[in-house]
mmCIF file with all atom_site columns, C-alpha atoms in Angstrom:
data_model
loop_
_atom_site.group_PDB
_atom_site.id
_atom_site.type_symbol
_atom_site.label_atom_id
_atom_site.label_alt_id
_atom_site.label_comp_id
_atom_site.label_asym_id
_atom_site.label_entity_id
_atom_site.label_seq_id
_atom_site.pdbx_PDB_ins_code
_atom_site.Cartn_x
_atom_site.Cartn_y
_atom_site.Cartn_z
_atom_site.occupancy
_atom_site.B_iso_or_equiv
_atom_site.pdbx_formal_charge
_atom_site.auth_seq_id
_atom_site.auth_comp_id
_atom_site.auth_asym_id
_atom_site.auth_atom_id
_atom_site.pdbx_PDB_model_num
ATOM 1   C CA . UNK A 1 1   ? 75.675 64.456  140.884 1.00 0.00 ? 300 UNK A CA 1
ATOM 2   C CA . UNK A 1 2   ? 73.582 67.405  139.781 1.00 0.00 ? 301 UNK A CA 1
ATOM 3   C CA . UNK A 1 3   ? 72.006 67.697  136.376 1.00 0.00 ? 302 UNK A CA 1
ATOM 4   C CA . UNK A 1 4   ? 74.346 69.255  133.812 1.00 0.00 ? 303 UNK A CA 1
ATOM 5   C CA . UNK A 1 5   ? 74.039 73.009  133.412 1.00 0.00 ? 304 UNK A CA 1
ATOM 6   C CA . UNK A 1 6   ? 72.792 73.604  129.884 1.00 0.00 ? 305 UNK A CA 1
ATOM 7   C CA . UNK A 1 7   ? 72.739 77.374  129.696 1.00 0.00 ? 306 UNK A CA 1
ATOM 8   C CA . UNK A 1 8   ? 76.298 78.671  129.495 1.00 0.00 ? 307 UNK A CA 1
ATOM 9   C CA . UNK A 1 9   ? 77.230 82.060  128.045 1.00 0.00 ? 308 UNK A CA 1
ATOM 10  C CA . UNK A 1 10  ? 80.832 82.903  127.118 1.00 0.00 ? 309 UNK A CA 1
ATOM 11  C CA . UNK A 1 11  ? 81.121 86.674  127.289 1.00 0.00 ? 310 UNK A CA 1
ATOM 12  C CA . UNK A 1 12  ? 82.651 88.370  124.202 1.00 0.00 ? 311 UNK A CA 1
ATOM 13  C CA . UNK A 1 13  ? 85.461 90.111  126.092 1.00 0.00 ? 312 UNK A CA 1
ATOM 14  C CA . UNK A 1 14  ? 88.921 90.551  124.580 1.00 0.00 ? 313 UNK A CA 1
ATOM 15  C CA . UNK A 1 15  ? 91.916 89.601  126.754 1.00 0.00 ? 314 UNK A CA 1
ATOM 16  C CA . UNK A 1 16  ? 89.647 87.771  129.213 1.00 0.00 ? 315 UNK A CA 1
ATOM 17  C CA . UNK A 1 17  ? 87.919 84.502  130.022 1.00 0.00 ? 316 UNK A CA 1
ATOM 18  C CA . UNK A 1 18  ? 84.481 85.070  131.543 1.00 0.00 ? 317 UNK A CA 1
ATOM 19  C CA . UNK A 1 19  ? 81.640 82.535  131.558 1.00 0.00 ? 318 UNK A CA 1
ATOM 20  C CA . UNK A 1 20  ? 78.095 83.176  132.810 1.00 0.00 ? 319 UNK A CA 1
ATOM 21  C CA . UNK A 1 21  ? 75.654 80.506  134.025 1.00 0.00 ? 320 UNK A CA 1
ATOM 22  C CA . UNK A 1 22  ? 72.273 82.259  134.433 1.00 0.00 ? 321 UNK A CA 1
ATOM 23  C CA . UNK A 1 23  ? 70.567 79.220  135.993 1.00 0.00 ? 322 UNK A CA 1
ATOM 24  C CA . UNK A 1 24  ? 73.309 77.870  138.247 1.00 0.00 ? 323 UNK A CA 1
ATOM 25  C CA . UNK A 1 25  ? 70.714 77.566  141.044 1.00 0.00 ? 324 UNK A CA 1
ATOM 26  C CA . UNK A 1 26  ? 66.965 77.188  140.708 1.00 0.00 ? 325 UNK A CA 1
ATOM 27  C CA . UNK A 1 27  ? 64.865 80.099  141.978 1.00 0.00 ? 326 UNK A CA 1
ATOM 28  C CA . UNK A 1 28  ? 63.777 78.002  144.980 1.00 0.00 ? 327 UNK A CA 1
ATOM 29  C CA . UNK A 1 29  ? 67.389 77.093  145.828 1.00 0.00 ? 328 UNK A CA 1
ATOM 30  C CA . UNK A 1 30  ? 68.591 80.679  145.350 1.00 0.00 ? 329 UNK A CA 1
ATOM 31  C CA . UNK A 1 31  ? 65.862 82.098  147.584 1.00 0.00 ? 330 UNK A CA 1
ATOM 32  C CA . UNK A 1 32  ? 66.579 79.488  150.250 1.00 0.00 ? 331 UNK A CA 1
ATOM 33  C CA . UNK A 1 33  ? 70.314 80.260  150.245 1.00 0.00 ? 332 UNK A CA 1
ATOM 34  C CA . UNK A 1 34  ? 69.534 83.988  150.361 1.00 0.00 ? 333 UNK A CA 1
ATOM 35  C CA . UNK A 1 35  ? 67.463 83.640  153.545 1.00 0.00 ? 334 UNK A CA 1
ATOM 36  C CA . UNK A 1 36  ? 69.999 81.351  155.208 1.00 0.00 ? 335 UNK A CA 1
ATOM 37  C CA . UNK A 1 37  ? 72.947 83.612  154.433 1.00 0.00 ? 336 UNK A CA 1
ATOM 38  C CA . UNK A 1 38  ? 71.187 86.843  155.317 1.00 0.00 ? 337 UNK A CA 1
ATOM 39  C CA . UNK A 1 39  ? 70.403 85.575  158.811 1.00 0.00 ? 338 UNK A CA 1
ATOM 40  C CA . UNK A 1 40  ? 73.495 83.404  159.502 1.00 0.00 ? 339 UNK A CA 1
ATOM 41  C CA . UNK A 1 41  ? 76.401 85.469  158.151 1.00 0.00 ? 340 UNK A CA 1
ATOM 42  C CA . UNK A 1 42  ? 78.271 87.873  160.455 1.00 0.00 ? 341 UNK A CA 1
ATOM 43  C CA . UNK A 1 43  ? 77.733 90.969  158.291 1.00 0.00 ? 342 UNK A CA 1
ATOM 44  C CA . UNK A 1 44  ? 79.800 94.082  159.007 1.00 0.00 ? 343 UNK A CA 1
ATOM 45  C CA . UNK A 1 45  ? 80.096 97.550  157.515 1.00 0.00 ? 344 UNK A CA 1
ATOM 46  C CA . UNK A 1 46  ? 83.806 98.210  157.143 1.00 0.00 ? 345 UNK A CA 1
ATOM 47  C CA . UNK A 1 47  ? 85.420 101.605 156.641 1.00 0.00 ? 346 UNK A CA 1
ATOM 48  C CA . UNK A 1 48  ? 87.670 102.366 153.677 1.00 0.00 ? 347 UNK A CA 1
ATOM 49  C CA . UNK A 1 49  ? 90.170 105.172 153.313 1.00 0.00 ? 348 UNK A CA 1
ATOM 50  C CA . UNK A 1 50  ? 89.675 107.524 150.352 1.00 0.00 ? 349 UNK A CA 1
ATOM 51  C CA . UNK A 1 51  ? 92.106 110.423 149.973 1.00 0.00 ? 350 UNK A CA 1
ATOM 52  C CA . UNK A 1 52  ? 93.047 110.140 153.628 1.00 0.00 ? 351 UNK A CA 1
ATOM 53  C CA . UNK A 1 53  ? 89.477 110.091 154.988 1.00 0.00 ? 352 UNK A CA 1
ATOM 54  C CA . UNK A 1 54  ? 87.533 107.125 156.312 1.00 0.00 ? 353 UNK A CA 1
ATOM 55  C CA . UNK A 1 55  ? 84.130 106.357 154.821 1.00 0.00 ? 354 UNK A CA 1
ATOM 56  C CA . UNK A 1 56  ? 81.726 103.478 155.515 1.00 0.00 ? 355 UNK A CA 1
ATOM 57  C CA . UNK A 1 57  ? 81.647 101.014 152.627 1.00 0.00 ? 356 UNK A CA 1
ATOM 58  C CA . UNK A 1 58  ? 78.373 101.267 150.675 1.00 0.00 ? 357 UNK A CA 1
ATOM 59  C CA . UNK A 1 59  ? 77.494 97.613  151.428 1.00 0.00 ? 358 UNK A CA 1
ATOM 60  C CA . UNK A 1 60  ? 77.958 95.012  154.163 1.00 0.00 ? 359 UNK A CA 1
ATOM 61  C CA . UNK A 1 61  ? 80.700 92.392  153.898 1.00 0.00 ? 360 UNK A CA 1
ATOM 62  C CA . UNK A 1 62  ? 82.019 89.203  155.499 1.00 0.00 ? 361 UNK A CA 1
ATOM 63  C CA . UNK A 1 63  ? 84.953 86.855  154.861 1.00 0.00 ? 362 UNK A CA 1
ATOM 64  C CA . UNK A 1 64  ? 84.834 83.077  155.344 1.00 0.00 ? 363 UNK A CA 1
ATOM 65  C CA . UNK A 1 65  ? 87.511 80.464  154.605 1.00 0.00 ? 364 UNK A CA 1
ATOM 66  C CA . UNK A 1 66  ? 88.635 76.893  155.182 1.00 0.00 ? 365 UNK A CA 1
ATOM 67  C CA . UNK A 1 67  ? 92.069 78.178  156.212 1.00 0.00 ? 366 UNK A CA 1
ATOM 68  C CA . UNK A 1 68  ? 93.106 81.194  158.268 1.00 0.00 ? 367 UNK A CA 1
ATOM 69  C CA . UNK A 1 69  ? 94.249 83.326  155.349 1.00 0.00 ? 368 UNK A CA 1
ATOM 70  C CA . UNK A 1 70  ? 93.360 86.995  155.662 1.00 0.00 ? 369 UNK A CA 1
ATOM 71  C CA . UNK A 1 71  ? 92.295 89.022  152.634 1.00 0.00 ? 370 UNK A CA 1
ATOM 72  C CA . UNK A 1 72  ? 93.290 92.620  152.005 1.00 0.00 ? 371 UNK A CA 1
ATOM 73  C CA . UNK A 1 73  ? 91.796 95.128  149.555 1.00 0.00 ? 372 UNK A CA 1
ATOM 74  C CA . UNK A 1 74  ? 91.282 98.914  149.486 1.00 0.00 ? 373 UNK A CA 1
ATOM 75  C CA . UNK A 1 75  ? 93.374 99.311  152.627 1.00 0.00 ? 374 UNK A CA 1
ATOM 76  C CA . UNK A 1 76  ? 91.219 96.789  154.530 1.00 0.00 ? 375 UNK A CA 1
ATOM 77  C CA . UNK A 1 77  ? 92.373 93.492  155.996 1.00 0.00 ? 376 UNK A CA 1
ATOM 78  C CA . UNK A 1 78  ? 89.603 91.013  156.767 1.00 0.00 ? 377 UNK A CA 1
ATOM 79  C CA . UNK A 1 79  ? 89.936 88.073  159.168 1.00 0.00 ? 378 UNK A CA 1
ATOM 80  C CA . UNK A 1 80  ? 88.068 84.965  158.005 1.00 0.00 ? 379 UNK A CA 1
ATOM 81  C CA . UNK A 1 81  ? 85.515 82.929  159.900 1.00 0.00 ? 380 UNK A CA 1
ATOM 82  C CA . UNK A 1 82  ? 85.119 79.181  159.212 1.00 0.00 ? 381 UNK A CA 1
ATOM 83  C CA . UNK A 1 83  ? 82.889 78.202  156.295 1.00 0.00 ? 382 UNK A CA 1
ATOM 84  C CA . UNK A 1 84  ? 79.245 77.607  157.232 1.00 0.00 ? 383 UNK A CA 1
ATOM 85  C CA . UNK A 1 85  ? 77.373 74.510  155.935 1.00 0.00 ? 384 UNK A CA 1
ATOM 86  C CA . UNK A 1 86  ? 75.577 76.686  153.349 1.00 0.00 ? 385 UNK A CA 1
ATOM 87  C CA . UNK A 1 87  ? 78.860 78.079  152.021 1.00 0.00 ? 386 UNK A CA 1
ATOM 88  C CA . UNK A 1 88  ? 80.362 74.582  151.828 1.00 0.00 ? 387 UNK A CA 1
ATOM 89  C CA . UNK A 1 89  ? 77.369 73.381  149.780 1.00 0.00 ? 388 UNK A CA 1
ATOM 90  C CA . UNK A 1 90  ? 77.685 76.287  147.340 1.00 0.00 ? 389 UNK A CA 1
ATOM 91  C CA . UNK A 1 91  ? 81.454 75.845  147.113 1.00 0.00 ? 390 UNK A CA 1
ATOM 92  C CA . UNK A 1 92  ? 81.074 72.170  146.227 1.00 0.00 ? 391 UNK A CA 1
ATOM 93  C CA . UNK A 1 93  ? 78.483 72.951  143.542 1.00 0.00 ? 392 UNK A CA 1
ATOM 94  C CA . UNK A 1 94  ? 80.802 75.541  141.953 1.00 0.00 ? 393 UNK A CA 1
ATOM 95  C CA . UNK A 1 95  ? 83.811 73.244  142.111 1.00 0.00 ? 394 UNK A CA 1
ATOM 96  C CA . UNK A 1 96  ? 81.929 70.609  140.092 1.00 0.00 ? 395 UNK A CA 1
ATOM 97  C CA . UNK A 1 97  ? 81.914 72.879  137.038 1.00 0.00 ? 396 UNK A CA 1
ATOM 98  C CA . UNK A 1 98  ? 84.978 75.083  137.598 1.00 0.00 ? 397 UNK A CA 1
ATOM 99  C CA . UNK A 1 99  ? 87.600 72.397  138.410 1.00 0.00 ? 398 UNK A CA 1
ATOM 100 C CA . UNK A 1 100 ? 88.979 74.742  141.084 1.00 0.00 ? 399 UNK A CA 1
ATOM 101 C CA . UNK A 1 101 ? 89.352 74.206  144.824 1.00 0.00 ? 400 UNK A CA 1
ATOM 102 C CA . UNK A 1 102 ? 88.277 77.432  146.495 1.00 0.00 ? 401 UNK A CA 1
ATOM 103 C CA . UNK A 1 103 ? 89.570 78.343  149.949 1.00 0.00 ? 402 UNK A CA 1
ATOM 104 C CA . UNK A 1 104 ? 87.866 81.679  150.666 1.00 0.00 ? 403 UNK A CA 1
ATOM 105 C CA . UNK A 1 105 ? 84.586 83.485  150.139 1.00 0.00 ? 404 UNK A CA 1
ATOM 106 C CA . UNK A 1 106 ? 84.087 87.242  150.320 1.00 0.00 ? 405 UNK A CA 1
ATOM 107 C CA . UNK A 1 107 ? 80.385 88.034  150.692 1.00 0.00 ? 406 UNK A CA 1
ATOM 108 C CA . UNK A 1 108 ? 78.656 91.328  149.960 1.00 0.00 ? 407 UNK A CA 1
ATOM 109 C CA . UNK A 1 109 ? 75.159 92.373  151.022 1.00 0.00 ? 408 UNK A CA 1
ATOM 110 C CA . UNK A 1 110 ? 73.689 95.179  148.903 1.00 0.00 ? 409 UNK A CA 1
ATOM 111 C CA . UNK A 1 111 ? 70.784 96.544  150.958 1.00 0.00 ? 410 UNK A CA 1
ATOM 112 C CA . UNK A 1 112 ? 69.303 98.877  148.325 1.00 0.00 ? 411 UNK A CA 1
ATOM 113 C CA . UNK A 1 113 ? 70.182 100.816 145.175 1.00 0.00 ? 412 UNK A CA 1
ATOM 114 C CA . UNK A 1 114 ? 72.505 103.135 147.099 1.00 0.00 ? 413 UNK A CA 1
ATOM 115 C CA . UNK A 1 115 ? 74.785 100.218 147.943 1.00 0.00 ? 414 UNK A CA 1
ATOM 116 C CA . UNK A 1 116 ? 77.425 99.631  145.286 1.00 0.00 ? 415 UNK A CA 1
ATOM 117 C CA . UNK A 1 117 ? 80.939 98.459  144.484 1.00 0.00 ? 416 UNK A CA 1
ATOM 118 C CA . UNK A 1 118 ? 83.122 100.885 142.510 1.00 0.00 ? 417 UNK A CA 1
ATOM 119 C CA . UNK A 1 119 ? 85.493 100.158 139.632 1.00 0.00 ? 418 UNK A CA 1
ATOM 120 C CA . UNK A 1 120 ? 88.177 97.652  140.632 1.00 0.00 ? 419 UNK A CA 1
ATOM 121 C CA . UNK A 1 121 ? 90.004 94.497  139.592 1.00 0.00 ? 420 UNK A CA 1
ATOM 122 C CA . UNK A 1 122 ? 90.501 91.477  141.834 1.00 0.00 ? 421 UNK A CA 1
ATOM 123 C CA . UNK A 1 123 ? 94.256 91.560  141.303 1.00 0.00 ? 422 UNK A CA 1
ATOM 124 C CA . UNK A 1 124 ? 95.603 91.460  144.862 1.00 0.00 ? 423 UNK A CA 1
ATOM 125 C CA . UNK A 1 125 ? 98.896 89.582  145.217 1.00 0.00 ? 424 UNK A CA 1
ATOM 126 C CA . UNK A 1 126 ? 97.507 86.906  147.510 1.00 0.00 ? 425 UNK A CA 1
ATOM 127 C CA . UNK A 1 127 ? 95.116 85.761  144.739 1.00 0.00 ? 426 UNK A CA 1
ATOM 128 C CA . UNK A 1 128 ? 98.016 84.746  142.479 1.00 0.00 ? 427 UNK A CA 1
ATOM 129 C CA . UNK A 1 129 ? 98.983 85.524  138.892 1.00 0.00 ? 428 UNK A CA 1
ATOM 130 C CA . UNK A 1 130 ? 95.773 84.543  137.052 1.00 0.00 ? 429 UNK A CA 1
ATOM 131 C CA . UNK A 1 131 ? 93.095 84.185  139.725 1.00 0.00 ? 430 UNK A CA 1
ATOM 132 C CA . UNK A 1 132 ? 89.798 82.411  139.223 1.00 0.00 ? 431 UNK A CA 1
ATOM 133 C CA . UNK A 1 133 ? 86.866 84.218  140.839 1.00 0.00 ? 432 UNK A CA 1
ATOM 134 C CA . UNK A 1 134 ? 83.469 82.515  141.119 1.00 0.00 ? 433 UNK A CA 1
ATOM 135 C CA . UNK A 1 135 ? 80.664 84.999  141.781 1.00 0.00 ? 434 UNK A CA 1
ATOM 136 C CA . UNK A 1 136 ? 77.187 83.821  142.833 1.00 0.00 ? 435 UNK A CA 1
ATOM 137 C CA . UNK A 1 137 ? 74.248 86.264  142.854 1.00 0.00 ? 436 UNK A CA 1
ATOM 138 C CA . UNK A 1 138 ? 71.241 85.837  145.129 1.00 0.00 ? 437 UNK A CA 1
ATOM 139 C CA . UNK A 1 139 ? 68.180 88.068  145.408 1.00 0.00 ? 438 UNK A CA 1
ATOM 140 C CA . UNK A 1 140 ? 67.786 91.314  143.489 1.00 0.00 ? 439 UNK A CA 1
ATOM 141 C CA . UNK A 1 141 ? 69.141 91.447  139.933 1.00 0.00 ? 440 UNK A CA 1
ATOM 142 C CA . UNK A 1 142 ? 71.875 94.062  139.459 1.00 0.00 ? 441 UNK A CA 1
ATOM 143 C CA . UNK A 1 143 ? 73.751 95.382  136.432 1.00 0.00 ? 442 UNK A CA 1
ATOM 144 C CA . UNK A 1 144 ? 77.443 94.380  136.317 1.00 0.00 ? 443 UNK A CA 1
ATOM 145 C CA . UNK A 1 145 ? 79.754 96.633  134.286 1.00 0.00 ? 444 UNK A CA 1
ATOM 146 C CA . UNK A 1 146 ? 83.082 95.731  132.669 1.00 0.00 ? 445 UNK A CA 1
ATOM 147 C CA . UNK A 1 147 ? 85.591 98.167  131.157 1.00 0.00 ? 446 UNK A CA 1
ATOM 148 C CA . UNK A 1 148 ? 88.987 97.391  129.647 1.00 0.00 ? 447 UNK A CA 1
ATOM 149 C CA . UNK A 1 149 ? 91.968 98.896  131.462 1.00 0.00 ? 448 UNK A CA 1
ATOM 150 C CA . UNK A 1 150 ? 93.746 100.200 128.355 1.00 0.00 ? 449 UNK A CA 1
ATOM 151 C CA . UNK A 1 151 ? 91.314 99.899  125.431 1.00 0.00 ? 450 UNK A CA 1
ATOM 152 C CA . UNK A 1 152 ? 88.845 102.556 126.554 1.00 0.00 ? 451 UNK A CA 1
ATOM 153 C CA . UNK A 1 153 ? 86.293 101.730 123.856 1.00 0.00 ? 452 UNK A CA 1
ATOM 154 C CA . UNK A 1 154 ? 85.814 98.194  125.220 1.00 0.00 ? 453 UNK A CA 1
ATOM 155 C CA . UNK A 1 155 ? 82.896 98.069  127.664 1.00 0.00 ? 454 UNK A CA 1
ATOM 156 C CA . UNK A 1 156 ? 80.271 95.480  128.520 1.00 0.00 ? 455 UNK A CA 1
ATOM 157 C CA . UNK A 1 157 ? 77.141 95.249  130.700 1.00 0.00 ? 456 UNK A CA 1
ATOM 158 C CA . UNK A 1 158 ? 75.597 92.103  132.131 1.00 0.00 ? 457 UNK A CA 1
ATOM 159 C CA . UNK A 1 159 ? 72.450 91.598  134.215 1.00 0.00 ? 458 UNK A CA 1
ATOM 160 C CA . UNK A 1 160 ? 73.358 89.314  137.124 1.00 0.00 ? 459 UNK A CA 1
ATOM 161 C CA . UNK A 1 161 ? 70.252 87.236  137.820 1.00 0.00 ? 460 UNK A CA 1
ATOM 162 C CA . UNK A 1 162 ? 69.065 85.542  141.001 1.00 0.00 ? 461 UNK A CA 1
ATOM 163 C CA . UNK A 1 163 ? 70.814 82.160  141.226 1.00 0.00 ? 462 UNK A CA 1
ATOM 164 C CA . UNK A 1 164 ? 73.419 82.938  138.558 1.00 0.00 ? 463 UNK A CA 1
ATOM 165 C CA . UNK A 1 165 ? 77.138 82.158  138.550 1.00 0.00 ? 464 UNK A CA 1
ATOM 166 C CA . UNK A 1 166 ? 79.852 84.249  136.889 1.00 0.00 ? 465 UNK A CA 1
ATOM 167 C CA . UNK A 1 167 ? 83.317 82.713  136.453 1.00 0.00 ? 466 UNK A CA 1
ATOM 168 C CA . UNK A 1 168 ? 86.215 85.089  135.769 1.00 0.00 ? 467 UNK A CA 1
ATOM 169 C CA . UNK A 1 169 ? 89.626 83.551  135.129 1.00 0.00 ? 468 UNK A CA 1
ATOM 170 C CA . UNK A 1 170 ? 92.765 83.709  132.997 1.00 0.00 ? 469 UNK A CA 1
ATOM 171 C CA . UNK A 1 171 ? 93.992 87.257  132.392 1.00 0.00 ? 470 UNK A CA 1
ATOM 172 C CA . UNK A 1 172 ? 90.625 88.911  133.104 1.00 0.00 ? 471 UNK A CA 1
ATOM 173 C CA . UNK A 1 173 ? 91.794 90.750  136.233 1.00 0.00 ? 472 UNK A CA 1
ATOM 174 C CA . UNK A 1 174 ? 94.940 92.033  134.480 1.00 0.00 ? 473 UNK A CA 1
ATOM 175 C CA . UNK A 1 175 ? 92.956 93.610  131.658 1.00 0.00 ? 474 UNK A CA 1
ATOM 176 C CA . UNK A 1 176 ? 89.493 94.524  132.937 1.00 0.00 ? 475 UNK A CA 1
ATOM 177 C CA . UNK A 1 177 ? 87.850 96.510  135.718 1.00 0.00 ? 476 UNK A CA 1
ATOM 178 C CA . UNK A 1 178 ? 84.345 95.718  136.952 1.00 0.00 ? 477 UNK A CA 1
ATOM 179 C CA . UNK A 1 179 ? 81.733 97.383  139.161 1.00 0.00 ? 478 UNK A CA 1
ATOM 180 C CA . UNK A 1 180 ? 78.183 97.240  140.546 1.00 0.00 ? 479 UNK A CA 1
ATOM 181 C CA . UNK A 1 181 ? 76.943 100.843 140.120 1.00 0.00 ? 480 UNK A CA 1
ATOM 182 C CA . UNK A 1 182 ? 74.365 102.624 142.242 1.00 0.00 ? 481 UNK A CA 1
ATOM 183 C CA . UNK A 1 183 ? 70.808 102.908 140.968 1.00 0.00 ? 482 UNK A CA 1
ATOM 184 C CA . UNK A 1 184 ? 67.986 105.293 141.805 1.00 0.00 ? 483 UNK A CA 1
ATOM 185 C CA . UNK A 1 185 ? 65.415 102.545 141.374 1.00 0.00 ? 484 UNK A CA 1
ATOM 186 C CA . UNK A 1 186 ? 63.648 101.179 144.442 1.00 0.00 ? 485 UNK A CA 1
ATOM 187 C CA . UNK A 1 187 ? 65.101 97.681  144.643 1.00 0.00 ? 486 UNK A CA 1
ATOM 188 C CA . UNK A 1 188 ? 65.425 94.784  147.058 1.00 0.00 ? 487 UNK A CA 1
ATOM 189 C CA . UNK A 1 189 ? 68.463 93.276  148.741 1.00 0.00 ? 488 UNK A CA 1
ATOM 190 C CA . UNK A 1 190 ? 71.130 91.274  146.922 1.00 0.00 ? 489 UNK A CA 1
ATOM 191 C CA . UNK A 1 191 ? 73.766 88.916  148.301 1.00 0.00 ? 490 UNK A CA 1
ATOM 192 C CA . UNK A 1 192 ? 76.886 88.287  146.248 1.00 0.00 ? 491 UNK A CA 1
ATOM 193 C CA . UNK A 1 193 ? 79.389 85.547  147.091 1.00 0.00 ? 492 UNK A CA 1
ATOM 194 C CA . UNK A 1 194 ? 82.830 85.673  145.504 1.00 0.00 ? 493 UNK A CA 1
ATOM 195 C CA . UNK A 1 195 ? 84.770 82.451  145.979 1.00 0.00 ? 494 UNK A CA 1
ATOM 196 C CA . UNK A 1 196 ? 88.540 82.793  145.661 1.00 0.00 ? 495 UNK A CA 1
ATOM 197 C CA . UNK A 1 197 ? 91.739 80.795  146.171 1.00 0.00 ? 496 UNK A CA 1
ATOM 198 C CA . UNK A 1 198 ? 94.086 82.196  148.823 1.00 0.00 ? 497 UNK A CA 1
ATOM 199 C CA . UNK A 1 199 ? 96.618 79.423  149.483 1.00 0.00 ? 498 UNK A CA 1
#
């Protein structure tokens, strides 16, 4: 068993359940996973349709799973590859504290500040009624924005640190959007892993 995680932050978001573990992985572990995943994952740049036109996504992505369940979002349907040993290790670590059994992992590689992920909620039907999403950040820190879907005054920003874990569950996806905005700063690469349950 791993040492208990002491630093746990419950975010003050209405109509949501979001918990942040800034030191889920040590810096050495996080950097090691980053290098392994960057070189061993089958990264692709998918195209998304916006107002009838196809545009390359502003990041690289990959889908892995322990079943053959596809995942669809923004008009895309991704076919999974089998989990790698590194992904299995991370999945097991997350499951120790989340009490969830994840089946899929959508990975994103943000190459620089121009790479981003626009406002969205992870509310696709295949994720179920109240999905749990476990998001691990490796590499460059990035700002993560939340905004409430109906209460426009409710907004929140969080710095996602190298080696951190963010757990979103309950009614979070029903009530909140989130994004990783672009930045003009010169920054390094970031890998984000979002573990999900697609039965």
